[in-house]
Each structure stands twice: as structure tokens, then as C-alpha cells.
Tab-separated table of C-alpha atoms in Angstrom:
chain	number	residue	atom	x	y	z
U	225	MET	CA	1.478	4.958	-13.706
U	226	LYS	CA	4.454	4.790	-12.046
U	227	LEU	CA	4.660	4.160	-8.481
U	228	GLY	CA	7.476	3.624	-5.380
U	229	TYR	CA	6.322	0.856	-3.577
U	230	PHE	CA	7.324	0.012	-0.476
U	231	PRO	CA	6.059	-4.076	0.910
U	232	GLY	CA	6.549	-3.219	4.519
U	233	CYS	CA	8.144	-6.594	6.148
U	234	SER	CA	4.774	-8.102	6.309
U	235	LEU	CA	4.241	-8.494	2.712
U	236	HIS	CA	7.388	-10.466	2.610
U	237	ALA	CA	6.729	-13.123	4.706
U	238	THR	CA	3.067	-13.813	6.767
U	239	ALA	CA	1.108	-11.280	4.086
U	240	ARG	CA	2.816	-12.950	1.213
U	241	GLU	CA	-0.320	-13.397	-1.036
U	242	CYS	CA	-1.104	-9.425	-0.466
U	243	GLU	CA	1.685	-9.356	-2.879
U	244	GLU	CA	1.365	-11.789	-5.276
U	245	SER	CA	-2.122	-10.004	-5.607
U	246	LEU	CA	-1.042	-6.615	-6.257
U	247	ARG	CA	1.806	-7.665	-8.608
U	248	ALA	CA	-1.134	-9.433	-10.204
U	249	ILE	CA	-3.137	-6.624	-10.770
U	250	ALA	CA	-0.854	-3.992	-11.511
U	251	ALA	CA	-0.034	-4.720	-14.560
U	252	PRO	CA	-3.973	-4.602	-15.869
U	253	LEU	CA	-4.248	-1.604	-14.754
U	254	ASP	CA	-0.862	-0.181	-15.957
U	255	VAL	CA	0.624	0.142	-12.564
U	256	GLU	CA	4.099	0.308	-12.309
U	257	LEU	CA	5.643	-1.095	-8.784
U	258	ALA	CA	9.131	0.003	-8.439
U	259	GLU	CA	10.259	-1.274	-4.717
U	260	ILE	CA	11.893	1.505	-2.928
U	261	ASP	CA	15.572	0.223	-2.701
U	262	ASP	CA	17.145	-0.541	0.885
U	263	TRP	CA	13.396	-0.013	2.057
U	264	ALA	CA	13.463	-0.432	6.342
U	265	CYS	CA	11.007	-0.827	8.685
U	266	CYS	CA	8.591	1.711	9.932
U	267	GLY	CA	8.922	0.919	12.842
U	268	ALA	CA	4.995	-0.050	13.726
U	269	THR	CA	3.364	0.564	17.301
U	270	SER	CA	6.492	-0.682	18.957
U	271	ALA	CA	8.186	2.677	18.272
U	272	HIS	CA	5.325	4.822	18.243
U	273	ALA	CA	4.133	3.722	21.814
U	274	THR	CA	8.150	4.221	23.358
U	275	ASN	CA	10.299	6.842	21.181
U	276	HIS	CA	8.065	8.962	18.950
U	277	LEU	CA	11.162	10.894	17.576
U	278	LEU	CA	12.027	7.532	16.425
U	279	SER	CA	8.616	6.246	14.364
U	280	VAL	CA	9.082	9.782	12.837
U	281	ALA	CA	12.601	9.159	11.824
U	282	LEU	CA	12.238	5.578	10.444
U	283	PRO	CA	9.642	6.346	8.142
U	284	ALA	CA	11.700	9.417	6.876
U	285	ARG	CA	14.411	7.508	6.233
U	286	THR	CA	12.189	5.218	3.172
U	287	LEU	CA	11.127	8.500	2.219
U	288	ALA	CA	13.890	9.893	2.040
U	289	LEU	CA	15.351	7.100	0.042
U	290	ALA	CA	12.162	7.272	-2.051
U	291	GLU	CA	12.887	11.272	-2.516
U	292	ARG	CA	16.824	10.316	-4.044
U	293	GLN	CA	15.165	7.665	-5.774
U	294	GLY	CA	12.941	9.904	-8.076
U	295	PHE	CA	9.308	8.761	-7.225
U	296	ASP	CA	6.807	11.430	-6.478
U	297	THR	CA	4.384	9.101	-4.656
U	298	VAL	CA	5.132	5.766	-2.859
U	299	LEU	CA	2.107	3.087	-2.482
U	300	ALA	CA	2.544	1.517	0.813
U	301	PRO	CA	-0.321	-1.765	0.509
U	302	CYS	CA	-0.476	-2.583	4.481
U	303	ALA	CA	-2.470	0.179	6.750
U	304	ALA	CA	-0.437	-0.119	9.211
U	305	CYS	CA	2.848	0.854	7.363
U	306	TYR	CA	0.779	3.606	5.209
U	307	ALA	CA	-0.370	5.366	8.756
U	308	ARG	CA	3.206	5.132	9.816
U	309	LEU	CA	4.590	6.922	6.696
U	310	ALA	CA	1.551	9.089	6.041
U	311	SER	CA	2.091	10.035	9.813
U	312	ALA	CA	5.761	11.033	9.390
U	313	ARG	CA	4.911	13.447	6.719
U	314	HIS	CA	2.167	15.049	7.664
U	315	GLU	CA	3.946	15.835	11.005
U	316	LEU	CA	7.262	17.160	9.528
U	317	ALA	CA	5.078	19.149	6.721
U	318	LYS	CA	3.813	20.683	10.183
U	319	ASP	CA	6.492	21.485	11.838
U	320	LYS	CA	9.993	22.713	9.897
U	321	ALA	CA	12.814	22.600	13.280
U	322	LEU	CA	11.701	18.633	13.521
U	323	LEU	CA	12.037	18.240	9.527
U	324	GLU	CA	16.163	19.652	10.079
U	325	ARG	CA	16.066	17.461	13.054
U	326	VAL	CA	15.145	14.260	11.357
U	327	ALA	CA	17.189	15.345	8.339
U	328	ALA	CA	20.266	15.582	10.353
U	329	ILE	CA	19.487	12.670	12.034
U	330	LEU	CA	19.432	11.071	8.714
U	331	GLU	CA	22.563	11.888	7.554
U	332	ARG	CA	21.714	12.669	4.299
U	333	PRO	CA	19.572	15.409	1.925
U	334	PHE	CA	15.446	14.986	2.568
U	335	THR	CA	13.228	17.896	1.422
U	336	ASN	CA	9.809	15.866	2.652
U	337	ALA	CA	8.809	15.613	-0.859
U	338	VAL	CA	7.012	12.407	-1.362
U	339	LYS	CA	3.004	11.547	-1.221
U	340	VAL	CA	2.005	8.782	0.330
U	341	VAL	CA	-1.134	6.812	-0.890
U	342	SER	CA	-2.579	3.810	0.908
U	343	ILE	CA	-4.001	0.675	-1.401
U	344	ALA	CA	-7.644	1.789	-1.023
U	345	GLU	CA	-7.194	4.725	-2.043
U	346	LEU	CA	-4.985	4.392	-5.305
U	347	LEU	CA	-7.778	1.315	-6.122
U	348	ARG	CA	-10.672	3.705	-5.550
U	349	ASP	CA	-9.365	5.764	-8.716
U	350	LEU	CA	-8.617	3.226	-10.254
U	351	ALA	CA	-12.198	1.906	-10.168
U	352	PRO	CA	-13.106	2.795	-13.600
U	353	LYS	CA	-10.128	1.120	-14.884
U	354	ILE	CA	-11.104	-1.672	-12.867
U	355	ARG	CA	-14.974	-1.623	-13.960
U	356	GLU	CA	-13.795	-1.714	-17.731
U	357	GLN	CA	-11.267	-4.176	-17.509
U	358	ALA	CA	-13.530	-6.746	-15.598
U	359	LYS	CA	-13.759	-10.265	-16.980
U	360	ARG	CA	-16.551	-11.593	-14.237
U	361	PRO	CA	-19.408	-10.156	-12.228
U	362	LEU	CA	-18.185	-11.787	-9.318
U	363	GLY	CA	-21.540	-14.234	-9.151
U	364	GLY	CA	-23.199	-10.887	-7.489
U	365	ALA	CA	-20.730	-12.445	-4.645
U	366	ARG	CA	-21.945	-10.109	-0.731
U	367	VAL	CA	-18.543	-8.666	0.499
U	368	ALA	CA	-18.323	-6.902	3.677
U	369	ALA	CA	-15.094	-3.799	3.226
U	370	TYR	CA	-13.802	-3.463	6.437
U	371	TYR	CA	-11.427	-0.702	6.946
U	372	GLY	CA	-10.686	-1.060	10.432
U	373	CYS	CA	-7.986	2.019	11.824
U	374	LEU	CA	-5.654	3.383	9.888
U	375	LEU	CA	-6.833	3.241	6.361
U	376	VAL	CA	-9.138	6.116	7.697
U	377	ARG	CA	-7.318	7.704	10.662
U	378	PRO	CA	-5.851	9.929	12.036
U	379	THR	CA	-8.263	12.068	9.929
U	380	GLU	CA	-5.498	14.824	9.563
U	381	VAL	CA	-3.246	12.183	7.982
U	382	SER	CA	-5.631	10.203	6.077
U	383	GLY	CA	-8.169	12.244	4.316
U	384	PHE	CA	-9.400	10.613	1.415
U	385	ASP	CA	-12.193	8.950	2.834
U	386	ASP	CA	-14.755	9.920	5.466
U	387	ALA	CA	-13.097	8.384	8.960
U	388	GLU	CA	-16.834	6.944	10.041
U	389	GLN	CA	-18.886	6.171	6.978
U	390	PRO	CA	-15.971	5.208	3.955
U	391	SER	CA	-16.654	4.244	1.133
U	392	SER	CA	-13.704	3.597	-1.124
U	393	MET	CA	-13.387	-0.155	-0.829
U	394	GLU	CA	-16.715	-0.713	-1.812
U	395	ALA	CA	-16.170	1.540	-4.912
U	396	VAL	CA	-14.018	-1.203	-5.810
U	397	ILE	CA	-15.561	-3.958	-4.838
U	398	ALA	CA	-18.688	-2.752	-7.087
U	399	ALA	CA	-16.029	-1.961	-9.902
U	400	ALA	CA	-14.474	-5.637	-9.685
U	401	GLY	CA	-18.284	-7.154	-9.674
U	402	GLY	CA	-18.489	-7.500	-6.574
U	403	THR	CA	-21.499	-6.986	-4.367
U	404	PRO	CA	-20.762	-4.503	-1.087
U	405	VAL	CA	-22.887	-4.801	2.122
U	406	GLU	CA	-23.789	-2.602	4.428
U	407	TRP	CA	-22.817	-3.032	8.181
U	408	ARG	CA	-21.647	-1.243	11.469
U	409	ARG	CA	-18.280	-2.215	12.128
U	410	LYS	CA	-15.977	-1.665	8.821
U	411	VAL	CA	-14.441	1.010	10.934
U	412	ASP	CA	-14.090	-0.499	14.177
U	413	CYS	CA	-10.530	-2.200	15.738
U	414	CYS	CA	-9.454	-5.990	15.430
U	415	GLY	CA	-7.169	-5.828	18.032
U	416	ALA	CA	-4.356	-5.151	15.857
U	417	GLY	CA	-1.000	-4.939	17.625
U	418	PHE	CA	-2.459	-7.205	20.504
U	419	SER	CA	-2.579	-10.793	18.229
U	420	LEU	CA	0.726	-12.455	19.942
U	421	SER	CA	0.273	-9.862	23.582
U	422	ARG	CA	-2.885	-9.806	24.424
U	423	THR	CA	-4.691	-12.648	22.104
U	424	GLY	CA	-7.819	-12.766	23.754
U	425	SER	CA	-8.603	-8.943	23.585
U	426	VAL	CA	-8.095	-9.617	19.776
U	427	ILE	CA	-10.529	-12.472	19.989
U	428	ARG	CA	-12.860	-10.550	21.369
U	429	LEU	CA	-13.095	-8.321	19.333
U	430	GLY	CA	-12.804	-9.923	15.804
U	431	ARG	CA	-15.555	-12.262	17.048
U	432	ALA	CA	-17.939	-8.920	17.170
U	433	ILE	CA	-16.668	-7.820	13.601
U	434	LEU	CA	-17.036	-11.058	11.644
U	435	GLU	CA	-20.530	-11.945	13.456
U	436	ASP	CA	-21.361	-8.389	13.120
U	437	ALA	CA	-20.542	-9.256	8.957
U	438	LYS	CA	-22.313	-12.658	8.828
U	439	LYS	CA	-25.598	-11.188	10.303
U	440	ALA	CA	-25.155	-8.324	7.185
U	441	GLY	CA	-25.343	-11.231	4.944
U	442	ALA	CA	-21.302	-10.928	4.086
U	443	GLU	CA	-20.059	-13.615	2.154
U	444	ALA	CA	-16.774	-12.848	2.574
U	445	ILE	CA	-14.549	-9.818	3.902
U	446	ALA	CA	-12.247	-7.521	1.949
U	447	VAL	CA	-9.145	-5.787	4.550
U	448	GLY	CA	-6.544	-3.305	3.348
U	449	CYS	CA	-4.240	-4.499	6.191
U	450	PRO	CA	-2.459	-8.069	6.995
U	451	MET	CA	-2.689	-6.776	11.010
U	452	CYS	CA	-6.049	-7.382	10.293
U	453	HIS	CA	-5.863	-10.313	8.395
U	454	SER	CA	-3.441	-11.958	10.126
U	455	ASN	CA	-6.164	-11.771	12.978
U	456	LEU	CA	-9.054	-12.242	11.258
U	457	ASP	CA	-8.040	-15.538	9.355
U	458	LEU	CA	-5.576	-16.933	11.027
U	459	ARG	CA	-7.622	-16.384	14.487
U	460	GLN	CA	-10.813	-16.963	13.329
U	461	LYS	CA	-11.273	-20.744	14.467
U	462	ALA	CA	-10.478	-19.929	17.763
U	463	MET	CA	-13.389	-16.837	17.788
U	464	SER	CA	-15.780	-18.945	16.501
U	465	ARG	CA	-15.178	-21.510	19.447
U	466	THR	CA	-17.881	-20.084	21.647
U	467	LEU	CA	-20.072	-19.838	18.849
U	468	PRO	CA	-22.999	-22.381	18.009
U	469	GLU	CA	-21.171	-23.106	14.355
U	470	PRO	CA	-17.710	-21.641	13.101
U	471	LEU	CA	-17.919	-18.153	10.862
U	472	GLY	CA	-16.479	-20.014	8.145
U	473	LEU	CA	-15.581	-16.315	6.221
U	474	PRO	CA	-12.976	-15.958	3.685
U	475	ILE	CA	-10.657	-12.798	4.648
U	476	LEU	CA	-9.879	-11.514	1.060
U	477	PHE	CA	-7.132	-8.447	0.540
U	478	LEU	CA	-8.492	-5.837	-1.290
U	479	SER	CA	-6.171	-6.543	-4.155
U	480	GLN	CA	-6.996	-10.369	-4.065
U	481	VAL	CA	-11.357	-9.289	-5.087
U	482	VAL	CA	-10.193	-7.210	-7.948
U	483	GLY	CA	-7.338	-9.845	-9.122
U	484	LEU	CA	-10.618	-12.114	-8.769
U	485	GLY	CA	-12.800	-9.324	-10.761
U	486	LEU	CA	-9.900	-9.249	-13.379
U	487	GLY	CA	-10.175	-13.046	-14.296
U	488	LEU	CA	-6.744	-13.369	-12.868
U	489	ASP	CA	-5.859	-17.454	-12.345
U	490	PRO	CA	-6.968	-17.542	-8.039
U	491	GLN	CA	-3.913	-19.518	-7.442
U	492	ALA	CA	-1.502	-16.436	-8.948
U	493	LEU	CA	-3.573	-13.878	-6.243
U	494	GLY	CA	-2.278	-16.392	-3.656
U	495	LEU	CA	-5.688	-17.769	-2.058
U	496	GLY	CA	-4.640	-21.333	-1.276
U	497	ARG	CA	-2.964	-19.311	1.588
U	498	HIS	CA	-5.094	-18.775	3.695
U	499	PHE	CA	-5.959	-20.655	6.672
U	500	VAL	CA	-10.100	-19.772	6.225
U	501	GLY	CA	-10.907	-21.986	3.237
U	502	THR	CA	-11.394	-19.363	0.042
U	503	GLY	CA	-12.429	-22.137	-1.891
U	504	SER	CA	-15.895	-22.345	-1.853
U	505	PHE	CA	-16.105	-18.578	-2.565
U	506	VAL	CA	-13.800	-18.366	-4.672
U	507	ALA	CA	-16.093	-21.479	-7.388
U	508	LYS	CA	-18.869	-19.561	-7.199
U	509	VAL	CA	-16.681	-16.026	-8.309
U	510	THR	CA	-15.097	-17.786	-10.575
U	511	ALA	CA	-18.420	-20.342	-11.922
U	512	PRO	CA	-19.535	-19.217	-15.866
U	513	PRO	CA	-22.459	-16.486	-15.678
U	514	ALA	CA	-26.018	-18.457	-15.873
U	515	PRO	CA	-27.493	-19.122	-19.348
U	516	ALA	CA	-30.138	-16.415	-18.585
U	517	GLU	CA	-27.917	-13.840	-17.721
U	518	LYS	CA	-25.566	-13.833	-20.401
U	519	PRO	CA	-26.580	-11.904	-23.682
U	520	ALA	CA	-28.542	-12.594	-26.833
U	521	GLU	CA	-25.222	-13.531	-29.463
U	522	THR	CA	-23.740	-15.471	-26.960
U	523	LYS	CA	-26.148	-17.760	-26.540
U	524	GLN	CA	-26.728	-17.975	-30.879
U	525	GLU	CA	-22.767	-18.891	-31.023
U	526	VAL	CA	-22.875	-21.495	-28.356
U	527	ALA	CA	-25.805	-23.022	-30.422
R	740	MET	CA	-14.265	21.523	39.448
R	741	ALA	CA	-13.133	22.846	42.361
R	742	GLY	CA	-11.212	20.742	44.959
R	743	PRO	CA	-7.671	20.785	45.911
R	744	ALA	CA	-5.934	18.643	43.410
R	745	SER	CA	-7.397	21.250	40.606
R	746	THR	CA	-5.777	24.005	42.041
R	747	ARG	CA	-2.539	22.788	41.584
R	748	ARG	CA	-0.560	23.501	38.532
R	749	SER	CA	-0.014	20.140	36.746
R	750	THR	CA	3.251	20.536	35.318
R	751	LEU	CA	2.918	17.158	33.451
R	752	ALA	CA	0.016	18.627	31.672
R	753	ALA	CA	2.004	21.399	30.495
R	754	GLU	CA	4.755	18.629	30.000
R	755	ILE	CA	2.322	16.462	27.730
R	756	ARG	CA	1.653	20.083	25.643
R	757	ARG	CA	5.704	21.098	24.827
R	758	ARG	CA	5.617	17.183	23.485
R	759	THR	CA	2.524	16.817	21.567
R	760	GLY	CA	1.689	20.380	20.729
R	761	LEU	CA	-2.109	18.545	22.170
R	762	ASN	CA	-3.335	20.663	25.347
R	763	PRO	CA	-4.841	18.170	27.464
R	764	ALA	CA	-6.673	21.198	29.017
R	765	LYS	CA	-9.427	21.597	26.550
R	766	CYS	CA	-10.766	18.090	27.371
R	767	TYR	CA	-14.475	19.109	29.006
R	768	GLN	CA	-14.942	15.256	30.535
R	769	CYS	CA	-17.570	14.450	27.396
R	770	GLY	CA	-16.889	10.682	27.355
R	771	LYS	CA	-17.242	10.382	23.877
R	772	CYS	CA	-13.770	9.067	23.644
R	773	SER	CA	-14.867	6.191	26.004
R	774	ALA	CA	-17.671	5.578	24.222
R	775	GLY	CA	-16.274	4.654	21.448
R	776	CYS	CA	-13.026	2.719	22.912
R	777	PRO	CA	-12.339	-1.063	22.095
R	778	MET	CA	-10.371	-1.651	25.236
R	779	ALA	CA	-12.699	0.619	27.535
R	780	GLU	CA	-14.058	-2.668	29.222
R	781	GLU	CA	-10.508	-3.795	29.720
R	782	THR	CA	-8.858	-1.112	30.862
R	783	ARG	CA	-9.662	0.188	34.699
R	784	LEU	CA	-8.656	3.813	32.712
R	785	ARG	CA	-10.788	5.201	30.370
R	786	PRO	CA	-9.507	8.095	27.905
R	787	HIS	CA	-11.778	10.260	29.358
R	788	ASP	CA	-10.465	9.294	33.264
R	789	ILE	CA	-6.440	9.904	31.760
R	790	LEU	CA	-7.609	13.067	30.338
R	791	ARG	CA	-8.424	14.232	33.560
R	792	LEU	CA	-5.437	12.666	35.584
R	793	VAL	CA	-3.205	14.430	33.188
R	794	GLN	CA	-5.120	17.977	34.430
R	795	ARG	CA	-4.584	17.407	38.053
R	796	GLY	CA	-0.930	16.415	37.170
R	797	ARG	CA	-1.606	12.590	38.897
R	798	ARG	CA	0.783	10.856	37.630
R	799	ASP	CA	1.483	8.105	40.473
R	800	ARG	CA	-2.097	6.784	39.119
R	801	LEU	CA	-1.547	7.023	35.986
R	802	PHE	CA	1.814	5.101	35.919
R	803	ALA	CA	1.090	2.602	38.489
R	804	ASP	CA	-2.012	1.068	36.030
R	805	ASP	CA	-2.070	-1.178	33.439
R	806	SER	CA	-4.654	1.383	31.406
R	807	ILE	CA	-2.088	3.853	28.721
R	808	TRP	CA	-0.122	0.592	27.812
R	809	LEU	CA	-3.536	-1.581	26.755
R	810	CYS	CA	-4.405	1.708	24.468
R	811	LEU	CA	-4.328	0.375	20.449
R	812	THR	CA	-4.199	3.443	18.715
R	813	CYS	CA	-7.232	2.906	16.938
R	814	GLU	CA	-7.414	6.321	16.658
R	815	THR	CA	-11.489	6.169	17.287
R	816	CYS	CA	-11.009	8.658	20.559
R	817	SER	CA	-9.371	11.374	18.239
R	818	ALA	CA	-11.239	11.086	15.272
R	819	ARG	CA	-14.274	11.300	17.436
R	820	CYS	CA	-13.471	14.394	19.957
R	821	PRO	CA	-15.204	17.219	19.417
R	822	ASN	CA	-12.402	19.632	20.969
R	823	GLU	CA	-9.469	18.467	19.004
R	824	VAL	CA	-7.674	17.243	22.589
R	825	GLY	CA	-6.002	14.469	20.891
R	826	PRO	CA	-6.270	11.498	23.129
R	827	ALA	CA	-4.537	8.255	21.246
R	828	ARG	CA	-1.319	10.716	20.638
R	829	ILE	CA	-1.376	11.838	24.211
R	830	ILE	CA	-1.349	8.137	25.505
R	831	ASP	CA	2.318	7.654	23.298
R	832	ALA	CA	3.570	10.657	24.907
R	833	LEU	CA	2.265	9.386	28.435
R	834	ARG	CA	4.003	5.924	27.428
R	835	GLU	CA	7.446	7.729	26.440
R	836	LEU	CA	7.157	9.746	29.630
R	837	ALA	CA	6.665	6.567	31.709
R	838	LEU	CA	9.893	4.447	30.264
R	839	GLU	CA	11.946	7.872	30.745
R	840	SER	CA	11.434	8.593	33.751
R	841	GLY	CA	11.196	5.072	35.011
R	842	GLU	CA	7.780	5.593	36.318
R	843	GLY	CA	6.207	3.272	34.659
R	844	ALA	CA	6.490	0.410	32.517
R	845	PRO	CA	4.423	-1.930	30.331
R	846	PRO	CA	2.981	-5.599	31.152
R	847	ARG	CA	4.774	-8.124	30.812
R	848	ALA	CA	4.043	-9.583	27.265
R	849	ILE	CA	3.786	-5.897	25.694
R	850	ARG	CA	6.896	-4.623	27.105
R	851	ALA	CA	8.446	-8.279	25.566
R	852	LEU	CA	6.583	-7.665	22.224
R	853	HIS	CA	7.745	-4.289	21.635
R	854	GLU	CA	11.722	-5.440	22.815
R	855	SER	CA	11.349	-8.583	20.132
R	856	PHE	CA	10.329	-6.059	17.946
R	857	LEU	CA	12.380	-3.037	17.908
R	858	LYS	CA	15.776	-5.299	18.319
R	859	GLN	CA	14.849	-7.479	15.290
R	860	ILE	CA	14.796	-3.786	13.304
R	861	ARG	CA	17.874	-2.731	14.849
R	862	ARG	CA	19.562	-5.684	13.940
R	863	HIS	CA	18.254	-6.282	10.695
R	864	GLY	CA	16.488	-3.403	9.470
R	865	ARG	CA	13.323	-4.968	8.952
R	866	ILE	CA	11.362	-7.552	11.177
R	867	PHE	CA	11.967	-11.384	10.486
R	868	GLU	CA	8.919	-12.684	11.951
R	869	PHE	CA	10.308	-15.714	13.069
R	870	GLY	CA	13.036	-14.394	15.238
R	871	MET	CA	10.494	-11.615	16.209
R	872	ILE	CA	8.119	-14.697	17.429
R	873	ALA	CA	10.611	-16.265	19.146
R	874	GLY	CA	11.891	-13.670	20.936
R	875	PHE	CA	8.575	-12.641	22.500
R	876	LYS	CA	8.066	-15.906	23.237
R	877	LEU	CA	11.831	-16.304	25.317
R	878	ARG	CA	10.549	-12.648	26.692
R	879	SER	CA	7.011	-13.309	27.459
R	880	GLY	CA	6.836	-16.766	28.790
R	881	LYS	CA	4.482	-17.326	26.754
R	882	LEU	CA	6.303	-20.454	25.481
R	883	PHE	CA	3.905	-22.107	23.872
R	884	ALA	CA	1.438	-20.252	22.563
R	885	ASP	CA	0.322	-20.936	18.830
R	886	VAL	CA	2.934	-23.558	18.548
R	887	GLY	CA	0.367	-25.656	16.975
R	888	LYS	CA	-0.294	-22.473	14.007
R	889	MET	CA	3.302	-22.883	12.993
R	890	PRO	CA	3.553	-25.695	11.023
R	891	ALA	CA	0.364	-24.522	9.521
R	892	THR	CA	2.089	-20.988	8.896
R	893	MET	CA	4.920	-22.497	6.960
R	894	LYS	CA	3.086	-24.962	4.697
R	895	ARG	CA	1.593	-21.658	3.335
R	896	GLY	CA	5.502	-20.678	2.868
R	897	LYS	CA	4.387	-17.061	5.331
R	898	LEU	CA	7.693	-17.181	7.392
R	899	ALA	CA	11.015	-16.797	6.028
R	900	LEU	CA	13.656	-18.246	8.248
R	901	SER	CA	16.581	-16.944	7.586
R	902	PRO	CA	16.575	-13.060	8.257
R	903	ARG	CA	18.899	-10.418	6.070
R	904	ASN	CA	20.345	-7.247	7.019
R	905	ILE	CA	19.674	-4.719	4.684
R	906	ALA	CA	22.351	-2.763	3.141
R	907	GLY	CA	22.058	0.203	5.199
R	908	VAL	CA	21.417	-1.538	8.427
R	909	GLY	CA	24.515	0.892	9.787
R	910	ASP	CA	22.151	3.925	8.651
R	911	VAL	CA	18.949	2.008	10.938
R	912	ARG	CA	21.664	2.000	14.323
R	913	ARG	CA	22.804	4.909	14.085
R	914	ILE	CA	19.372	6.503	13.724
R	915	PHE	CA	18.230	4.316	16.806
R	916	ASP	CA	21.408	5.569	19.065
R	917	ALA	CA	20.109	9.478	17.771
R	918	CYS	CA	16.758	8.867	19.670
R	919	ALA	CA	18.042	7.166	21.887
R	920	ALA	CA	19.934	9.809	22.980
R	921	ALA	CA	17.159	11.946	22.480
R	922	ALA	CA	14.976	10.565	24.961
R	923	GLY	CA	18.308	10.564	27.434
R	924	LYS	CA	17.872	6.824	27.699
R	925	GLU	CA	18.000	3.432	25.558
R	926	VAL	CA	14.843	2.930	23.346
R	927	ARG	CA	13.871	-0.268	25.470
R	928	PRO	CA	10.249	-0.771	26.440
């Protein structure tokens, strides 16, 4: 499967491990990622909170480039970029006058023909292949799937999963050999774009999310958004400050969880780049299965 | 529902409807949006309060307050609204309107973030986080926030220091100019 790849700004910087793990799992899953040549930033919150036309035109330029470069589907692994690209596509499909207006601003041919997929949707559809290729049972590790806002909302834009009780990320975790955790805050907001400008809100919201995951027995959280990742990983120490003990929950990108399940090298998956150490989690999930779980013939070989 | 304020025709509601295609009059104040709003405990106006003030055309109260700027656009309100009113998109339109008319502006730190962010896109076509953060610090006055995290971030290879413009940066600047012209105002928070 060949996909137009829209990394977005974060995957080249603070979320490098997201790109590294994605590239690492692509080959074993028969996915070819071809980066869209000369893509621009999606505009993120700063565009949609200040100028609506800009928030449609910036993603539209990238979609127009993808169209000309021959892609029929674009993968946006950052949930925030995904929401901007998919929202622009949705609005332009509904409003022909807006499409004409935007094409005129872009000064390039644009028919809005390219589909946009999120990482959760892509990996859910690849779950049978992940299951087939999985090398390790992840030691039965309990992983909480955290969707945040933009993978499942706005509902009319996303629509690949239920907005209140989504299950696609759980299907991916299970296919990779992990045990998905039942918890309550998987579609809550972590404070997203306020990480720098209103840090206190992010600490309050993130702490509630992490505490709930911990209470449900999670040993790690899987995310599909670099903003959620940065808030819950980089700011976890500050979120723990008022608690009796540190939360100590590694925050992994969903592609890293899949990579571990496929038996790939943790360093190649960028697992050394986290603020909350992933060492003990990785050690647990990469440990050889206990002898009792080994099939009989393997036992004979060992003997 | 009767009263002098509610009999006044709200040109604000009409303006919002023109911009978004959504009809604020459909809100019947059930409060489900506010029940799920992650910022409701920090804002003076909750989503259903904002909708009511839009219906009553109270630009003064909407734009004199920080509340619309504290919306995270998490879209929980819009996903749960039983009458498909779409508060999140309406709040975005209110912010845009406040900036265009000069009746309101974001709190300093949020304004600093949007300014630094948009400036990076206009200048390079993409965000270079180092430059964006530096610009944010200067504009917000939060000079020392998170400086302790910089060495650890660099050590993890997570900050690109030198920006590189995309080839089509001229395209991007033209898009900014066209959108500014449409708004009748430079795209600046």
C-alpha cells in the first residue's frame, strides 16, 4: 500500500520518535510512505482560532500538492494535523463555492480528491497483518489507549470510530500482543495547545487523565498525537508534584507499541527519547516468554 | 425567555450564521456542552452561556471576557450537543470576529503563542519550534518558563536549531495575504 505521507512539523522535531517508529513498522506491514513534496504547516490552532479561511487554505495547499503528486490517500500521523487536513477536506467537499475560492487563492488546480487517514484508522485496518507478524506477546502488558480529542472529533469529519467509546486503538494494542485497559478518560482533552501559554490548565487536565489510567491498572499509555505526547510525557513530572508518588507512566506512540510487538529494536523505535523512562516497560515486554508458556516443541529444542 | 433583551434582534447571531452555516438560535440551553467542557471550571462564561449571549447579541459581554479565548477546541461540546448547534465552531467564529472588529483580543500569553506560531509559518512555511518558542517568550514575557527543560530536549534530539524554508514559501505568504485581505485585516491575533 502506497500512502502520501504528511509528517507535519512535530514529527521532524519534538515527536521524532513518532516518525522513527512509523518508518520502522512500515516495511514489515507492506506500507510505503512517500512524503508529500514541499508540504507546509497545517496552521494548527493558531490558524483556526484567528482566521477561518487560512485554516482551510493552508491544508488545501498540501492536499493540492498530494493530488498533483498522484496520491489518492494521505496519512497524517499527528492527530492535530489530521483534524486540520480532514476538516478542510470535509468543508471543501460540502461547499463548492469555498472550493473555487480556495483554488483561486492557491493558484493551482485542485479538485479535493485526496482522502486523509489517521494513524489509528490505518493501524486498525492493518490489525490482522500486525497480529500475523507479531513476534512477542508484549508480556501481557496493560496499555491504556488514549485518543484525546482530535482522532474521534469532530464526529462528522473523523467518523472512523465511535466518538465516546472508540475501540480502534484497543484493536491495534491487542493485535500487537498487549492487553488494552478499560478506563474512563480516553477521549478527554489534555489541554493540547495550551502547553506553553497556559501550562497550569495542561497540568490539571493531564494529571486527571494519568491518574485515571493508573487507577485502571495501565503500565503505559498509547497515544496518536504529538501534542498529547508532549503534554503527558514532558509535563508528567510537574503533574506528579502534588501526588504522594510519581505517576511513572511511559507515554508511547501507537506506532511504538506496534513496533515492540513486531519485535523491532527499541532504540530504532525512538524509545530512548522519552522524558518518562521507558526502560522498565520495554524490559518487561521484550523479556523472553516464561518457560511455561512455550510450546512443547520449543522446549524439546532447548533440551 | 421573555424580556427586553430577548426581543432585540440579534445581528450577532445572523453574522455567526453567515460565517459558519450554524444557527445559534437552535440552542435550548440544556447545558450538556458545559457539563463536558474541560475548561468550564476556569472560565467565567461556559459554552451554553456563550450561546445565550450570542442569541441576545451581547457582543459587549462576549468580547470583554477571556472565556472565548480559553476554548481548547476539543470539540466535546459539538460532539455531545443534542441539537447539532456546534458551539466549538461558533466560538472560533467569535474569536475571528473579535479580532476583525477590534472588539476583543486574547490574553497576552495566548496572543503571544498565536503570533509566534503564525509568524513561523509565514516566514518558513513550517514551524521551527526553537524559533517559535523564542518568539513566544519575548512576546509573552514568560522568559524563564521551561528553560530547565531545554538541555534535556536538545539531548533527546528534539529541537531543530536552524530553520529551512520550504520551496513554496512564496505560495504560503500569498495565502496569508489573500486570507488577510478577505478578513479586511492582517492575520494577527
